[in-house]
Amino acid sequence: MKAWEANIRRVVPYVPGDQPKGDRLIKLNTNENPYPPAPGVQRALQEMKAETFRKYPDPTSSDLVHALAERYGVGEDQVFVGVGSDDVIAMSFLTFFLSEKPILFPDISYSFYKVWADLFRIPYETPALDADFHIRTEDYMRPNGGVIFPNPNAPTGLLLPLDEVEEIIRRNQDGIVIVDEAYIDFAGASPAETSALELVKKYENLLVVQTFSKSRSMAGIRIGYAVGSPILIRALNDVKYSFNSYTMNIPSQILGVEAVKDEAYFRETVSKIVETREWAKGELWKLGFSFPDSRANFIFASHRRVPAEQLYEALRQEQIYVRYFKQPGLDNHLRITIGTREEMETLFAFLKGYLG
Amino acid sequence: MKAWEANIRRVVPYVPGDQPKGDRLIKLNTNENPYPPAPGVQRALQEMKAETFRKYPDPTSSDLVHALAERYGVGEDQVFVGVGSDDVIAMSFLTFFLSEKPILFPDISYSFYKVWADLFRIPYETPALDADFHIRTEDYMRPNGGVIFPNPNAPTGLLLPLDEVEEIIRRNQDGIVIVDEAYIDFAGASPAETSALELVKKYENLLVVQTFSKSRSMAGIRIGYAVGSPILIRALNDVKYSFNSYTMNIPSQILGVEAVKDEAYFRETVSKIVETREWAKGELWKLGFSFPDSRANFIFASHRRVPAEQLYEALRQEQIYVRYFKQPGLDNHLRITIGTREEMETLFAFLKGYLG
């Protein structure tokens, strides 16, 4: 090793999931939305002028912040936007988790929490889910430096009822509580019954994070956002501006506004996915799978007879991609994203034959 | 202060420069390129399909990396791309500046170096420029935890000759040396005489950072890149993937490739700016300004009689925006971006009358 190599940070490199290319394949492995973004996004793309790109983007993304504030009925000083919810959450770890006490998040949840905690040297503890993959709220009542959990949880798809979410927040008034709602739009007919957004008025130490990557079909554009009290949002912006003032490019800002504007399209595509999911649950059940009762755009299923890894490989052969986690506790499940009805029919037709 | 507020990181918030809006105004304050991006960028925009946005972008930005590797004659394992050079340099600070010894950068240089060092708790020292704003290479020969400097330097525009750059690298084999070449394309007829890129073959601990924001007219798209040895690039990617795998959105990846492809347009617009700069130097001189001999797309000028702040305010009244830094040592200079010939003529016509 050369002298200068001693100064290089060593991290366990994250290996991004398969992004296979091809026309014939069915991609149910990264929880993408099977429908295109709202039609206004294509129109805005057509009207965009490359000459505007010579200038820096608006560092405050004010049009997008305005659209989100209006959509969710909060002040513009209550919305923070970032390059995907990964950016928003990483900035939140940097901004809010400065305590010496460990932060808490479930042992089975979004895999990046651990990575950010390690990267920023934040101590953490990971309370175990119960045998049925449920979060046990009592685990989050001990002294801690902050709390974060996805709701619905990933990769289980399970929703923690809003009264239990509130109980966690209410009992944690010494730190920041982050509810990562990447999948919340698929959770129920009325967001008011499922999302912690309405609790933001009540708890100044609550941050709710959502994303355009799933319910708004814009994973390729990279937009995430957080809603919270003005104190939290100001602190996040201060850290963000000290890091990189100009992160969200001009196309993201313009296209993001278009996606938020079309509420009818949003509702229509989300309910198509929810409908397909509920039908898919029945089909999977008939095929001998069991699974937690997902409220997200994926189902975390294991078969009563055939090991998940074997199914994963067999599906890959057919160019049907689902997600398989080779980790203790998860390694007999497949995480299957809800695609179009046709894609799911192809999946089930193959499984019917294969499981025979 | 509430209990939970104790855990929030306090940073000195960075205030982004003015981004005034309007048709009539002349914007010479953020070193943007006055010409639009290459024509292929507009074409690619027209051909882009919003339906592709539902999927995640290629996390490795392989097409863009390929285009850059080809353009600069290096391997694909020698190119790292990020969301603007701010993202690239921030990741580099996190990745390469882990020593307990202070890193070194000039006291007058890009203002974000200090901010990132503070944010990541990296010790630093800032050797002073000499009275004429030159970097004194001998200041970088002492024990350190790494070195970074812009070349040409900002906001002075002064170019450190390549043999002096090499001397700094040669004498610093115990750490990583980063040369921040945001403005290098404006530095001379032949990049081989000015850019440290050719030294990458020779020094594995050298990282050269460049950007699409200036010479490629794409500030609004946010693309920066670093070229270095495969060891450095792998380490940067490992840290980047542990932070946020999907940062560069689909439009950036597609439009970036188009900008790199059109070498003729790139050369033409860069040389127009260089030509305007050289002519502007003569005009400023006649008006009673003095300035370091800029090799960038801006001139850092002070007037022999009228204080810079007064000129800055007078220009603002006329809707002509230049950059003024209210900091000791810099506060009698204006940083004037090179616009089109017409924009500069308007600027000089006003100054002629005002100073007259």
mmCIF file of C-alpha atoms in Angstrom, chain A residues 26-232:
data_model
loop_
_atom_site.group_PDB
_atom_site.id
_atom_site.type_symbol
_atom_site.label_atom_id
_atom_site.label_comp_id
_atom_site.label_asym_id
_atom_site.label_seq_id
_atom_site.Cartn_x
_atom_site.Cartn_y
_atom_site.Cartn_z
ATOM 1 C CA ILE A 26 -40.593 -8.096 -16.914
ATOM 2 C CA LYS A 27 -39.017 -5.955 -14.233
ATOM 3 C CA LEU A 28 -40.621 -6.419 -10.821
ATOM 4 C CA ASN A 29 -37.457 -5.994 -8.754
ATOM 5 C CA THR A 30 -37.059 -2.314 -7.817
ATOM 6 C CA ASN A 31 -40.582 -1.169 -6.888
ATOM 7 C CA GLU A 32 -40.914 1.059 -9.903
ATOM 8 C CA ASN A 33 -44.346 2.181 -11.051
ATOM 9 C CA PRO A 34 -45.539 0.327 -14.173
ATOM 10 C CA TYR A 35 -47.349 3.400 -15.505
ATOM 11 C CA PRO A 36 -45.735 6.441 -17.126
ATOM 12 C CA PRO A 37 -45.617 9.812 -15.341
ATOM 13 C CA ALA A 38 -48.575 12.205 -15.690
ATOM 14 C CA PRO A 39 -49.152 13.359 -19.296
ATOM 15 C CA GLY A 40 -48.140 16.918 -18.354
ATOM 16 C CA VAL A 41 -44.595 15.666 -17.790
ATOM 17 C CA GLN A 42 -44.234 14.731 -21.463
ATOM 18 C CA ARG A 43 -45.746 18.056 -22.509
ATOM 19 C CA ALA A 44 -43.360 20.008 -20.277
ATOM 20 C CA LEU A 45 -40.462 18.039 -21.704
ATOM 21 C CA GLN A 46 -41.487 19.046 -25.214
ATOM 22 C CA GLU A 47 -41.660 22.699 -24.234
ATOM 23 C CA MET A 48 -38.356 22.766 -22.381
ATOM 24 C CA LYS A 49 -35.657 24.963 -23.920
ATOM 25 C CA ALA A 50 -32.042 23.778 -23.732
ATOM 26 C CA GLU A 51 -30.851 27.394 -23.733
ATOM 27 C CA THR A 52 -32.211 27.783 -20.190
ATOM 28 C CA PHE A 53 -29.712 25.148 -19.024
ATOM 29 C CA ARG A 54 -26.762 27.529 -19.339
ATOM 30 C CA LYS A 55 -27.846 29.144 -16.063
ATOM 31 C CA TYR A 56 -27.783 27.594 -12.597
ATOM 32 C CA PRO A 57 -31.075 26.176 -11.381
ATOM 33 C CA ASP A 58 -33.065 27.929 -8.666
ATOM 34 C CA PRO A 59 -31.218 26.668 -5.557
ATOM 35 C CA THR A 60 -34.400 26.807 -3.487
ATOM 36 C CA SER A 61 -36.497 24.875 -6.049
ATOM 37 C CA SER A 62 -39.178 27.380 -5.166
ATOM 38 C CA ASP A 63 -41.768 26.353 -7.783
ATOM 39 C CA LEU A 64 -41.588 22.737 -6.699
ATOM 40 C CA VAL A 65 -41.669 23.622 -2.998
ATOM 41 C CA HIS A 66 -44.686 25.834 -3.692
ATOM 42 C CA ALA A 67 -46.516 23.051 -5.552
ATOM 43 C CA LEU A 68 -45.862 20.551 -2.754
ATOM 44 C CA ALA A 69 -46.818 22.991 0.008
ATOM 45 C CA GLU A 70 -50.092 23.684 -1.761
ATOM 46 C CA ARG A 71 -50.789 20.010 -2.431
ATOM 47 C CA TYR A 72 -50.229 19.006 1.195
ATOM 48 C CA GLY A 73 -51.710 22.104 2.822
ATOM 49 C CA VAL A 74 -48.579 23.212 4.654
ATOM 50 C CA GLY A 75 -46.392 26.315 4.533
ATOM 51 C CA GLU A 76 -43.544 26.656 2.037
ATOM 52 C CA ASP A 77 -41.236 26.834 5.050
ATOM 53 C CA GLN A 78 -42.352 23.307 5.924
ATOM 54 C CA VAL A 79 -41.125 21.580 2.760
ATOM 55 C CA PHE A 80 -37.581 20.435 1.941
ATOM 56 C CA VAL A 81 -36.764 18.875 -1.438
ATOM 57 C CA GLY A 82 -33.828 16.690 -2.412
ATOM 58 C CA VAL A 83 -32.423 14.431 -5.121
ATOM 59 C CA GLY A 84 -34.575 11.422 -4.268
ATOM 60 C CA SER A 85 -35.595 10.484 -0.749
ATOM 61 C CA ASP A 86 -32.125 8.940 -0.281
ATOM 62 C CA ASP A 87 -30.692 12.445 -0.487
ATOM 63 C CA VAL A 88 -33.374 13.787 1.862
ATOM 64 C CA ILE A 89 -32.807 11.056 4.440
ATOM 65 C CA ALA A 90 -28.993 11.204 4.234
ATOM 66 C CA MET A 91 -29.185 14.980 4.850
ATOM 67 C CA SER A 92 -31.574 14.295 7.736
ATOM 68 C CA PHE A 93 -29.110 11.845 9.330
ATOM 69 C CA LEU A 94 -26.384 14.517 9.054
ATOM 70 C CA THR A 95 -28.671 17.222 10.411
ATOM 71 C CA PHE A 96 -30.673 15.553 13.159
ATOM 72 C CA PHE A 97 -28.765 12.596 14.540
ATOM 73 C CA LEU A 98 -26.013 14.312 16.516
ATOM 74 C CA SER A 99 -26.805 12.762 19.902
ATOM 75 C CA GLU A 100 -24.331 10.416 21.587
ATOM 76 C CA LYS A 101 -27.237 8.071 22.260
ATOM 77 C CA PRO A 102 -28.022 5.435 19.632
ATOM 78 C CA ILE A 103 -30.715 6.109 17.092
ATOM 79 C CA LEU A 104 -33.317 3.375 16.664
ATOM 80 C CA PHE A 105 -34.657 1.695 13.533
ATOM 81 C CA PRO A 106 -36.073 -1.793 12.870
ATOM 82 C CA ASP A 107 -33.584 -4.594 12.136
ATOM 83 C CA ILE A 108 -35.541 -5.334 8.985
ATOM 84 C CA SER A 109 -36.163 -2.103 7.127
ATOM 85 C CA TYR A 110 -34.567 0.072 4.467
ATOM 86 C CA SER A 111 -30.971 -1.117 4.150
ATOM 87 C CA PHE A 112 -29.481 2.344 3.693
ATOM 88 C CA TYR A 113 -30.189 3.488 7.289
ATOM 89 C CA LYS A 114 -27.319 1.342 8.518
ATOM 90 C CA VAL A 115 -25.032 2.563 5.774
ATOM 91 C CA TRP A 116 -25.634 6.260 6.552
ATOM 92 C CA ALA A 117 -25.285 5.696 10.290
ATOM 93 C CA ASP A 118 -21.917 3.993 9.688
ATOM 94 C CA LEU A 119 -20.788 6.662 7.226
ATOM 95 C CA PHE A 120 -21.595 9.522 9.613
ATOM 96 C CA ARG A 121 -20.502 7.560 12.702
ATOM 97 C CA ILE A 122 -23.943 7.724 14.304
ATOM 98 C CA PRO A 123 -24.483 5.043 16.966
ATOM 99 C CA TYR A 124 -27.566 2.916 16.361
ATOM 100 C CA GLU A 125 -29.600 -0.001 17.665
ATOM 101 C CA THR A 126 -31.980 -2.086 15.606
ATOM 102 C CA PRO A 127 -34.916 -3.550 17.560
ATOM 103 C CA ALA A 128 -36.119 -6.806 16.020
ATOM 104 C CA LEU A 129 -39.489 -7.096 14.316
ATOM 105 C CA ASP A 130 -41.776 -9.706 15.817
ATOM 106 C CA ALA A 131 -42.129 -13.155 14.225
ATOM 107 C CA ASP A 132 -44.783 -11.818 11.836
ATOM 108 C CA PHE A 133 -42.571 -8.902 10.770
ATOM 109 C CA HIS A 134 -44.486 -6.282 12.796
ATOM 110 C CA ILE A 135 -42.778 -3.295 14.404
ATOM 111 C CA ARG A 136 -43.204 -3.511 18.200
ATOM 112 C CA THR A 137 -43.845 0.054 19.266
ATOM 113 C CA GLU A 138 -42.652 -0.600 22.832
ATOM 114 C CA ASP A 139 -39.110 -1.095 21.478
ATOM 115 C CA TYR A 140 -39.035 2.606 20.604
ATOM 116 C CA MET A 141 -39.834 3.885 24.080
ATOM 117 C CA ARG A 142 -36.302 3.621 25.498
ATOM 118 C CA PRO A 143 -33.768 6.498 25.595
ATOM 119 C CA ASN A 144 -32.409 7.178 22.096
ATOM 120 C CA GLY A 145 -30.798 9.760 19.844
ATOM 121 C CA GLY A 146 -33.634 9.723 17.330
ATOM 122 C CA VAL A 147 -35.968 7.295 15.561
ATOM 123 C CA ILE A 148 -36.519 6.431 11.917
ATOM 124 C CA PHE A 149 -38.714 3.799 10.305
ATOM 125 C CA PRO A 150 -40.384 3.263 6.956
ATOM 126 C CA ASN A 151 -44.174 3.138 6.942
ATOM 127 C CA PRO A 152 -45.259 0.941 5.236
ATOM 128 C CA ASN A 153 -42.098 -0.935 6.138
ATOM 129 C CA ALA A 154 -39.786 -2.366 3.474
ATOM 130 C CA PRO A 155 -39.396 -5.069 2.371
ATOM 131 C CA THR A 156 -42.411 -6.367 4.310
ATOM 132 C CA GLY A 157 -45.033 -3.899 3.086
ATOM 133 C CA LEU A 158 -46.649 -3.818 6.527
ATOM 134 C CA LEU A 159 -48.349 -0.629 7.682
ATOM 135 C CA LEU A 160 -48.059 0.587 11.252
ATOM 136 C CA PRO A 161 -51.454 2.103 12.164
ATOM 137 C CA LEU A 162 -51.395 5.859 12.562
ATOM 138 C CA ASP A 163 -52.259 5.746 16.278
ATOM 139 C CA GLU A 164 -49.189 3.593 16.908
ATOM 140 C CA VAL A 165 -47.033 5.949 14.831
ATOM 141 C CA GLU A 166 -48.322 8.823 16.940
ATOM 142 C CA GLU A 167 -47.603 6.909 20.118
ATOM 143 C CA ILE A 168 -43.945 6.535 19.049
ATOM 144 C CA ILE A 169 -43.710 10.264 18.328
ATOM 145 C CA ARG A 170 -45.519 11.279 21.521
ATOM 146 C CA ARG A 171 -43.179 9.187 23.641
ATOM 147 C CA ASN A 172 -40.060 10.542 21.889
ATOM 148 C CA GLN A 173 -39.998 14.239 22.596
ATOM 149 C CA ASP A 174 -36.238 14.383 23.211
ATOM 150 C CA GLY A 175 -35.176 13.646 19.654
ATOM 151 C CA ILE A 176 -36.283 13.812 16.053
ATOM 152 C CA VAL A 177 -38.628 11.152 14.692
ATOM 153 C CA ILE A 178 -38.502 10.490 10.944
ATOM 154 C CA VAL A 179 -41.273 8.554 9.240
ATOM 155 C CA ASP A 180 -40.111 7.389 5.818
ATOM 156 C CA GLU A 181 -43.294 7.179 3.765
ATOM 157 C CA ALA A 182 -41.924 6.127 0.392
ATOM 158 C CA TYR A 183 -44.873 3.755 -0.100
ATOM 159 C CA ILE A 184 -47.626 5.520 1.842
ATOM 160 C CA ASP A 185 -49.702 6.467 -1.208
ATOM 161 C CA PHE A 186 -50.462 2.776 -1.748
ATOM 162 C CA ALA A 187 -51.541 2.263 1.859
ATOM 163 C CA GLY A 188 -55.190 3.093 1.777
ATOM 164 C CA ALA A 189 -58.104 4.935 0.280
ATOM 165 C CA SER A 190 -57.591 7.943 2.507
ATOM 166 C CA PRO A 191 -54.073 9.218 3.213
ATOM 167 C CA ALA A 192 -55.486 10.972 6.292
ATOM 168 C CA GLU A 193 -55.937 7.542 7.862
ATOM 169 C CA THR A 194 -52.409 6.339 7.145
ATOM 170 C CA SER A 195 -49.923 9.176 6.644
ATOM 171 C CA ALA A 196 -48.178 10.936 9.499
ATOM 172 C CA LEU A 197 -48.362 14.168 7.477
ATOM 173 C CA GLU A 198 -51.307 15.391 9.510
ATOM 174 C CA LEU A 199 -49.273 14.980 12.705
ATOM 175 C CA VAL A 200 -46.728 17.537 11.540
ATOM 176 C CA LYS A 201 -48.988 20.316 12.851
ATOM 177 C CA LYS A 202 -48.953 18.722 16.273
ATOM 178 C CA TYR A 203 -45.325 17.611 16.679
ATOM 179 C CA GLU A 204 -42.498 19.961 15.796
ATOM 180 C CA ASN A 205 -39.941 17.137 16.087
ATOM 181 C CA LEU A 206 -41.590 14.988 13.390
ATOM 182 C CA LEU A 207 -40.237 14.776 9.856
ATOM 183 C CA VAL A 208 -42.233 12.930 7.176
ATOM 184 C CA VAL A 209 -40.312 11.902 4.046
ATOM 185 C CA GLN A 210 -41.951 10.983 0.737
ATOM 186 C CA THR A 211 -40.784 10.451 -2.829
ATOM 187 C CA PHE A 212 -41.713 10.857 -6.492
ATOM 188 C CA SER A 213 -40.072 7.519 -7.327
ATOM 189 C CA LYS A 214 -43.013 5.209 -6.628
ATOM 190 C CA SER A 215 -46.513 6.679 -6.684
ATOM 191 C CA ARG A 216 -45.566 9.465 -9.111
ATOM 192 C CA SER A 217 -43.659 7.251 -11.587
ATOM 193 C CA MET A 218 -40.553 9.435 -11.571
ATOM 194 C CA ALA A 219 -37.729 7.252 -10.209
ATOM 195 C CA GLY A 220 -35.586 8.388 -13.154
ATOM 196 C CA ILE A 221 -35.963 12.046 -12.246
ATOM 197 C CA ARG A 222 -34.850 11.807 -8.588
ATOM 198 C CA ILE A 223 -37.122 13.855 -6.370
ATOM 199 C CA GLY A 224 -37.759 13.294 -2.690
ATOM 200 C CA TYR A 225 -39.160 15.661 -0.093
ATOM 201 C CA ALA A 226 -39.668 16.102 3.604
ATOM 202 C CA VAL A 227 -42.468 17.866 5.435
ATOM 203 C CA GLY A 228 -41.948 19.095 8.978
ATOM 204 C CA SER A 229 -41.913 22.104 11.253
ATOM 205 C CA PRO A 230 -40.171 25.270 10.016
ATOM 206 C CA ILE A 231 -37.390 24.648 12.580
ATOM 207 C CA LEU A 232 -36.558 21.252 11.086
#
